[in-house]
Amino acid sequence: VGGSANVSADLFDRFDYVALGHLHKPQSIEQNRIRYSGSLLKYSFSEASHTKSVDIVEIDAQGAVTSESVGLSPLHDVRQISGHLADFVGEEEHAPVGDGADIAVGAKSTDYLMVTVEDRGAQLDLMGKLRHVYPNVLHIERPLRPDDPDAATRVEDRLNRTEEEMFSSFFKEATGNDLTDDESQELRALLDGRRRADREASS
């Protein structure tokens, strides 16, 4: 993938149609007959703006190619939305699923979401409040403010956390619960095993 830009499309002149893989975004290379169909689903929030599709390709006896791109509509889309907490949950602390908050952002409440919450100050149980309206929230962002003197320190602290600390934080954010002692012990064993395998592979 890293060197694909260095491969000339002229190399495919002898072929009627070239179906390429791996790249997740549907795209053609110079000509529509040299094409990445893309992935069937969105696998990360970086793909939120992609339109997923499948290509129906017909090649006749003379090698003439016709193709049609058919869009796909998943049961749960992957989206990024932003706004203040009240925009999502309404005036009441516990707005019902599918209430005006969902209408306000113009899409299904069961989509997989990354939500940027623009409120200033601390927010208690932010994930719980959002999941009351959007049950499939996967990630919350809080934008850094230029006037926040502690923002850089908090980012540095997050970057310096261990893998165990990062997973424990993610687990609590995702489930609302701390890891049990048994779960923490199992996590440490898994991480130690992976590090051991990495050392052996590089030796």
PDB file of C-alpha atoms in Angstrom:
ATOM      1  CA  VAL A   1       0.000   0.000   0.000  1.00  0.00           C
ATOM      2  CA  GLY A   2       2.744   2.438   0.906  1.00  0.00           C
ATOM      3  CA  GLY A   3       4.272   2.280  -2.563  1.00  0.00           C
ATOM      4  CA  SER A   4       1.093   2.041  -4.625  1.00  0.00           C
ATOM      5  CA  ALA A   5       1.534   5.585  -5.956  1.00  0.00           C
ATOM      6  CA  ASN A   6       4.795   4.485  -7.564  1.00  0.00           C
ATOM      7  CA  VAL A   7       3.128   1.760  -9.670  1.00  0.00           C
ATOM      8  CA  SER A   8       2.091   3.015 -13.096  1.00  0.00           C
ATOM      9  CA  ALA A   9      -1.424   2.240 -14.320  1.00  0.00           C
ATOM     10  CA  ASP A  10       0.188   1.412 -17.684  1.00  0.00           C
ATOM     11  CA  LEU A  11       1.202  -1.957 -16.216  1.00  0.00           C
ATOM     12  CA  PHE A  12      -2.460  -3.000 -16.399  1.00  0.00           C
ATOM     13  CA  ASP A  13      -3.005  -2.117 -20.077  1.00  0.00           C
ATOM     14  CA  ARG A  14      -3.284  -5.795 -21.072  1.00  0.00           C
ATOM     15  CA  PHE A  15      -6.178  -6.404 -18.691  1.00  0.00           C
ATOM     16  CA  ASP A  16      -9.844  -5.653 -19.415  1.00  0.00           C
ATOM     17  CA  TYR A  17     -10.639  -4.971 -15.765  1.00  0.00           C
ATOM     18  CA  VAL A  18      -8.492  -4.756 -12.643  1.00  0.00           C
ATOM     19  CA  ALA A  19     -10.132  -5.356  -9.244  1.00  0.00           C
ATOM     20  CA  LEU A  20      -7.825  -4.162  -6.460  1.00  0.00           C
ATOM     21  CA  GLY A  21      -8.195  -4.734  -2.746  1.00  0.00           C
ATOM     22  CA  HIS A  22      -7.235  -3.555   0.745  1.00  0.00           C
ATOM     23  CA  LEU A  23      -7.997   0.189   0.479  1.00  0.00           C
ATOM     24  CA  HIS A  24     -11.249   0.824   2.333  1.00  0.00           C
ATOM     25  CA  LYS A  25     -12.483   3.794   0.285  1.00  0.00           C
ATOM     26  CA  PRO A  26     -13.997   3.046  -3.161  1.00  0.00           C
ATOM     27  CA  GLN A  27     -11.813   4.672  -5.810  1.00  0.00           C
ATOM     28  CA  SER A  28     -10.506   4.306  -9.346  1.00  0.00           C
ATOM     29  CA  ILE A  29      -6.907   4.571 -10.525  1.00  0.00           C
ATOM     30  CA  GLU A  30      -6.748   6.865 -13.583  1.00  0.00           C
ATOM     31  CA  GLN A  31      -9.396   4.796 -15.381  1.00  0.00           C
ATOM     32  CA  ASN A  32     -12.678   3.386 -14.086  1.00  0.00           C
ATOM     33  CA  ARG A  33     -11.595  -0.113 -15.172  1.00  0.00           C
ATOM     34  CA  ILE A  34      -8.806  -0.072 -12.549  1.00  0.00           C
ATOM     35  CA  ARG A  35     -10.670   0.107  -9.299  1.00  0.00           C
ATOM     36  CA  TYR A  36     -10.679  -0.480  -5.563  1.00  0.00           C
ATOM     37  CA  SER A  37     -14.200  -1.506  -4.574  1.00  0.00           C
ATOM     38  CA  GLY A  38     -13.551  -0.605  -0.928  1.00  0.00           C
ATOM     39  CA  SER A  39     -14.729  -2.352   2.217  1.00  0.00           C
ATOM     40  CA  LEU A  40     -18.380  -3.323   2.707  1.00  0.00           C
ATOM     41  CA  LEU A  41     -18.630  -1.624   6.100  1.00  0.00           C
ATOM     42  CA  LYS A  42     -17.028   1.301   7.902  1.00  0.00           C
ATOM     43  CA  TYR A  43     -14.375  -0.030  10.262  1.00  0.00           C
ATOM     44  CA  SER A  44     -13.229   3.190  11.928  1.00  0.00           C
ATOM     45  CA  PHE A  45     -14.374   6.755  12.484  1.00  0.00           C
ATOM     46  CA  SER A  46     -11.892   7.888   9.828  1.00  0.00           C
ATOM     47  CA  GLU A  47     -14.299   6.250   7.353  1.00  0.00           C
ATOM     48  CA  ALA A  48     -17.389   8.082   8.632  1.00  0.00           C
ATOM     49  CA  SER A  49     -17.634  10.174   5.451  1.00  0.00           C
ATOM     50  CA  HIS A  50     -17.211   7.191   3.086  1.00  0.00           C
ATOM     51  CA  THR A  51     -20.100   5.890   0.977  1.00  0.00           C
ATOM     52  CA  LYS A  52     -19.765   2.109   0.930  1.00  0.00           C
ATOM     53  CA  SER A  53     -20.813   0.190  -2.166  1.00  0.00           C
ATOM     54  CA  VAL A  54     -20.363  -2.918  -4.293  1.00  0.00           C
ATOM     55  CA  ASP A  55     -19.417  -2.875  -7.968  1.00  0.00           C
ATOM     56  CA  ILE A  56     -21.367  -4.892 -10.539  1.00  0.00           C
ATOM     57  CA  VAL A  57     -19.031  -5.413 -13.493  1.00  0.00           C
ATOM     58  CA  GLU A  58     -19.872  -6.903 -16.894  1.00  0.00           C
ATOM     59  CA  ILE A  59     -17.262  -7.776 -19.525  1.00  0.00           C
ATOM     60  CA  ASP A  60     -18.446  -8.770 -22.998  1.00  0.00           C
ATOM     61  CA  ALA A  61     -16.717 -11.118 -25.455  1.00  0.00           C
ATOM     62  CA  GLN A  62     -14.725  -8.251 -26.941  1.00  0.00           C
ATOM     63  CA  GLY A  63     -13.484  -7.148 -23.509  1.00  0.00           C
ATOM     64  CA  ALA A  64     -15.654  -4.027 -23.258  1.00  0.00           C
ATOM     65  CA  VAL A  65     -16.355  -3.230 -19.610  1.00  0.00           C
ATOM     66  CA  THR A  66     -19.458  -1.717 -18.036  1.00  0.00           C
ATOM     67  CA  SER A  67     -19.754  -1.275 -14.295  1.00  0.00           C
ATOM     68  CA  GLU A  68     -22.345  -0.038 -11.841  1.00  0.00           C
ATOM     69  CA  SER A  69     -21.716   1.011  -8.263  1.00  0.00           C
ATOM     70  CA  VAL A  70     -24.531   0.029  -5.882  1.00  0.00           C
ATOM     71  CA  GLY A  71     -24.589   1.872  -2.558  1.00  0.00           C
ATOM     72  CA  LEU A  72     -24.912  -0.036   0.700  1.00  0.00           C
ATOM     73  CA  SER A  73     -27.033   1.069   3.657  1.00  0.00           C
ATOM     74  CA  PRO A  74     -25.909  -0.678   6.862  1.00  0.00           C
ATOM     75  CA  LEU A  75     -28.280  -1.311   9.739  1.00  0.00           C
ATOM     76  CA  HIS A  76     -26.059   0.877  11.940  1.00  0.00           C
ATOM     77  CA  ASP A  77     -24.004   3.618  10.309  1.00  0.00           C
ATOM     78  CA  VAL A  78     -20.713   4.981  11.692  1.00  0.00           C
ATOM     79  CA  ARG A  79     -20.914   8.713  12.331  1.00  0.00           C
ATOM     80  CA  GLN A  80     -19.229  11.630  14.066  1.00  0.00           C
ATOM     81  CA  ILE A  81     -21.436  14.271  15.678  1.00  0.00           C
ATOM     82  CA  SER A  82     -20.673  17.281  17.840  1.00  0.00           C
ATOM     83  CA  GLY A  83     -22.572  19.737  20.011  1.00  0.00           C
ATOM     84  CA  HIS A  84     -23.461  20.542  23.593  1.00  0.00           C
ATOM     85  CA  LEU A  85     -24.845  17.894  25.908  1.00  0.00           C
ATOM     86  CA  ALA A  86     -28.275  19.548  25.901  1.00  0.00           C
ATOM     87  CA  ASP A  87     -28.363  19.213  22.103  1.00  0.00           C
ATOM     88  CA  PHE A  88     -28.218  15.446  22.491  1.00  0.00           C
ATOM     89  CA  VAL A  89     -30.231  14.694  25.625  1.00  0.00           C
ATOM     90  CA  GLY A  90     -32.674  17.609  25.652  1.00  0.00           C
ATOM     91  CA  GLU A  91     -33.564  19.779  28.614  1.00  0.00           C
ATOM     92  CA  GLU A  92     -34.277  16.828  30.883  1.00  0.00           C
ATOM     93  CA  GLU A  93     -31.385  14.762  32.177  1.00  0.00           C
ATOM     94  CA  HIS A  94     -32.935  11.521  30.939  1.00  0.00           C
ATOM     95  CA  ALA A  95     -34.466  12.108  27.527  1.00  0.00           C
ATOM     96  CA  PRO A  96     -35.953   8.938  25.958  1.00  0.00           C
ATOM     97  CA  VAL A  97     -34.263   7.212  23.010  1.00  0.00           C
ATOM     98  CA  GLY A  98     -35.420   8.704  19.739  1.00  0.00           C
ATOM     99  CA  ASP A  99     -36.497  11.995  21.311  1.00  0.00           C
ATOM    100  CA  GLY A 100     -35.870  15.398  19.735  1.00  0.00           C
ATOM    101  CA  ALA A 101     -32.134  15.049  20.302  1.00  0.00           C
ATOM    102  CA  ASP A 102     -31.971  12.415  17.576  1.00  0.00           C
ATOM    103  CA  ILE A 103     -34.046  14.549  15.228  1.00  0.00           C
ATOM    104  CA  ALA A 104     -31.713  17.477  15.925  1.00  0.00           C
ATOM    105  CA  VAL A 105     -28.690  15.664  14.505  1.00  0.00           C
ATOM    106  CA  GLY A 106     -30.746  14.211  11.663  1.00  0.00           C
ATOM    107  CA  ALA A 107     -29.939  10.501  11.814  1.00  0.00           C
ATOM    108  CA  LYS A 108     -30.653   7.219  13.576  1.00  0.00           C
ATOM    109  CA  SER A 109     -30.088   6.995  17.307  1.00  0.00           C
ATOM    110  CA  THR A 110     -28.690   3.443  17.029  1.00  0.00           C
ATOM    111  CA  ASP A 111     -25.749   4.352  14.791  1.00  0.00           C
ATOM    112  CA  TYR A 112     -22.197   3.801  16.055  1.00  0.00           C
ATOM    113  CA  LEU A 113     -21.093   7.258  17.139  1.00  0.00           C
ATOM    114  CA  MET A 114     -18.092   9.326  18.097  1.00  0.00           C
ATOM    115  CA  VAL A 115     -19.526  12.305  19.959  1.00  0.00           C
ATOM    116  CA  THR A 116     -17.641  15.552  20.498  1.00  0.00           C
ATOM    117  CA  VAL A 117     -19.186  17.240  23.537  1.00  0.00           C
ATOM    118  CA  GLU A 118     -18.429  20.962  23.481  1.00  0.00           C
ATOM    119  CA  ASP A 119     -19.550  21.809  27.031  1.00  0.00           C
ATOM    120  CA  ARG A 120     -16.937  23.377  29.297  1.00  0.00           C
ATOM    121  CA  GLY A 121     -16.212  22.019  32.731  1.00  0.00           C
ATOM    122  CA  ALA A 122     -16.561  18.584  34.249  1.00  0.00           C
ATOM    123  CA  GLN A 123     -19.450  16.328  33.221  1.00  0.00           C
ATOM    124  CA  LEU A 124     -20.527  13.467  35.462  1.00  0.00           C
ATOM    125  CA  ASP A 125     -21.397  10.149  33.790  1.00  0.00           C
ATOM    126  CA  LEU A 126     -21.178  11.661  30.336  1.00  0.00           C
ATOM    127  CA  MET A 127     -21.196   8.271  28.620  1.00  0.00           C
ATOM    128  CA  GLY A 128     -24.255   7.154  30.576  1.00  0.00           C
ATOM    129  CA  LYS A 129     -26.212  10.276  29.668  1.00  0.00           C
ATOM    130  CA  LEU A 130     -25.360   9.985  25.982  1.00  0.00           C
ATOM    131  CA  ARG A 131     -26.107   6.257  25.843  1.00  0.00           C
ATOM    132  CA  HIS A 132     -29.557   6.924  27.252  1.00  0.00           C
ATOM    133  CA  VAL A 133     -30.295   8.555  23.885  1.00  0.00           C
ATOM    134  CA  TYR A 134     -27.665   6.916  21.689  1.00  0.00           C
ATOM    135  CA  PRO A 135     -27.069   3.362  22.980  1.00  0.00           C
ATOM    136  CA  ASN A 136     -24.177   2.693  20.569  1.00  0.00           C
ATOM    137  CA  VAL A 137     -21.905   5.602  21.461  1.00  0.00           C
ATOM    138  CA  LEU A 138     -18.361   4.205  21.195  1.00  0.00           C
ATOM    139  CA  HIS A 139     -16.159   7.215  21.849  1.00  0.00           C
ATOM    140  CA  ILE A 140     -16.423  10.681  23.397  1.00  0.00           C
ATOM    141  CA  GLU A 141     -14.167  13.601  22.528  1.00  0.00           C
ATOM    142  CA  ARG A 142     -13.751  16.769  24.597  1.00  0.00           C
ATOM    143  CA  PRO A 143     -12.066  19.456  22.477  1.00  0.00           C
ATOM    144  CA  LEU A 144      -9.056  21.194  23.964  1.00  0.00           C
ATOM    145  CA  ARG A 145      -9.505  24.903  24.620  1.00  0.00           C
ATOM    146  CA  PRO A 146      -6.703  27.395  23.983  1.00  0.00           C
ATOM    147  CA  ASP A 147      -7.586  29.132  27.255  1.00  0.00           C
ATOM    148  CA  ASP A 148      -7.267  25.918  29.274  1.00  0.00           C
ATOM    149  CA  PRO A 149      -3.841  26.053  30.984  1.00  0.00           C
ATOM    150  CA  ASP A 150      -4.026  22.399  32.052  1.00  0.00           C
ATOM    151  CA  ALA A 151      -4.969  20.965  28.640  1.00  0.00           C
ATOM    152  CA  ALA A 152      -1.401  20.166  27.533  1.00  0.00           C
ATOM    153  CA  THR A 153      -0.630  18.550  30.894  1.00  0.00           C
ATOM    154  CA  ARG A 154      -3.712  16.322  30.672  1.00  0.00           C
ATOM    155  CA  VAL A 155      -2.801  15.222  27.139  1.00  0.00           C
ATOM    156  CA  GLU A 156       0.760  14.437  28.229  1.00  0.00           C
ATOM    157  CA  ASP A 157      -0.553  12.446  31.189  1.00  0.00           C
ATOM    158  CA  ARG A 158      -2.765  10.392  28.875  1.00  0.00           C
ATOM    159  CA  LEU A 159       0.110   9.710  26.476  1.00  0.00           C
ATOM    160  CA  ASN A 160       2.309   8.538  29.347  1.00  0.00           C
ATOM    161  CA  ARG A 161      -0.198   6.011  30.687  1.00  0.00           C
ATOM    162  CA  THR A 162       0.654   2.325  30.547  1.00  0.00           C
ATOM    163  CA  GLU A 163      -1.295  -0.094  28.357  1.00  0.00           C
ATOM    164  CA  GLU A 164      -2.966  -1.494  31.462  1.00  0.00           C
ATOM    165  CA  GLU A 165      -4.018   1.990  32.585  1.00  0.00           C
ATOM    166  CA  MET A 166      -5.355   2.857  29.133  1.00  0.00           C
ATOM    167  CA  PHE A 167      -7.388  -0.348  28.848  1.00  0.00           C
ATOM    168  CA  SER A 168      -8.725   0.032  32.400  1.00  0.00           C
ATOM    169  CA  SER A 169      -9.838   3.579  31.576  1.00  0.00           C
ATOM    170  CA  PHE A 170     -11.450   2.426  28.319  1.00  0.00           C
ATOM    171  CA  PHE A 171     -13.203  -0.460  30.098  1.00  0.00           C
ATOM    172  CA  LYS A 172     -14.712   1.860  32.701  1.00  0.00           C
ATOM    173  CA  GLU A 173     -15.802   4.360  30.046  1.00  0.00           C
ATOM    174  CA  ALA A 174     -17.391   1.604  27.949  1.00  0.00           C
ATOM    175  CA  THR A 175     -19.087  -0.355  30.748  1.00  0.00           C
ATOM    176  CA  GLY A 176     -19.355   2.032  33.681  1.00  0.00           C
ATOM    177  CA  ASN A 177     -17.502  -0.483  35.898  1.00  0.00           C
ATOM    178  CA  ASP A 178     -13.943  -0.897  37.119  1.00  0.00           C
ATOM    179  CA  LEU A 179     -12.037  -4.041  36.273  1.00  0.00           C
ATOM    180  CA  THR A 180     -12.290  -6.686  38.986  1.00  0.00           C
ATOM    181  CA  ASP A 181      -9.110  -8.056  40.538  1.00  0.00           C
ATOM    182  CA  ASP A 182      -9.438 -11.234  38.464  1.00  0.00           C
ATOM    183  CA  GLU A 183      -9.954  -9.230  35.267  1.00  0.00           C
ATOM    184  CA  SER A 184      -6.941  -7.021  36.046  1.00  0.00           C
ATOM    185  CA  GLN A 185      -4.813 -10.101  36.650  1.00  0.00           C
ATOM    186  CA  GLU A 186      -5.960 -11.641  33.353  1.00  0.00           C
ATOM    187  CA  LEU A 187      -5.234  -8.371  31.526  1.00  0.00           C
ATOM    188  CA  ARG A 188      -1.690  -8.257  32.946  1.00  0.00           C
ATOM    189  CA  ALA A 189      -1.122 -11.874  31.881  1.00  0.00           C
ATOM    190  CA  LEU A 190      -2.286 -11.119  28.340  1.00  0.00           C
ATOM    191  CA  LEU A 191      -0.088  -8.027  28.064  1.00  0.00           C
ATOM    192  CA  ASP A 192       2.940  -9.879  29.467  1.00  0.00           C
ATOM    193  CA  GLY A 193       2.374 -12.682  26.958  1.00  0.00           C
ATOM    194  CA  ARG A 194       2.166 -10.257  24.065  1.00  0.00           C
ATOM    195  CA  ARG A 195       5.331  -8.427  25.130  1.00  0.00           C
ATOM    196  CA  ARG A 196       7.152 -11.742  25.485  1.00  0.00           C
ATOM    197  CA  ALA A 197       6.050 -12.764  21.976  1.00  0.00           C
ATOM    198  CA  ASP A 198       7.204  -9.401  20.573  1.00  0.00           C
ATOM    199  CA  ARG A 199      10.630  -9.804  22.183  1.00  0.00           C
ATOM    200  CA  GLU A 200      11.016 -13.315  20.818  1.00  0.00           C
ATOM    201  CA  ALA A 201       9.954 -12.209  17.330  1.00  0.00           C
ATOM    202  CA  SER A 202      12.523  -9.403  17.268  1.00  0.00           C
ATOM    203  CA  SER A 203      15.418 -11.442  18.668  1.00  0.00           C
TER     204      SER A 203
END
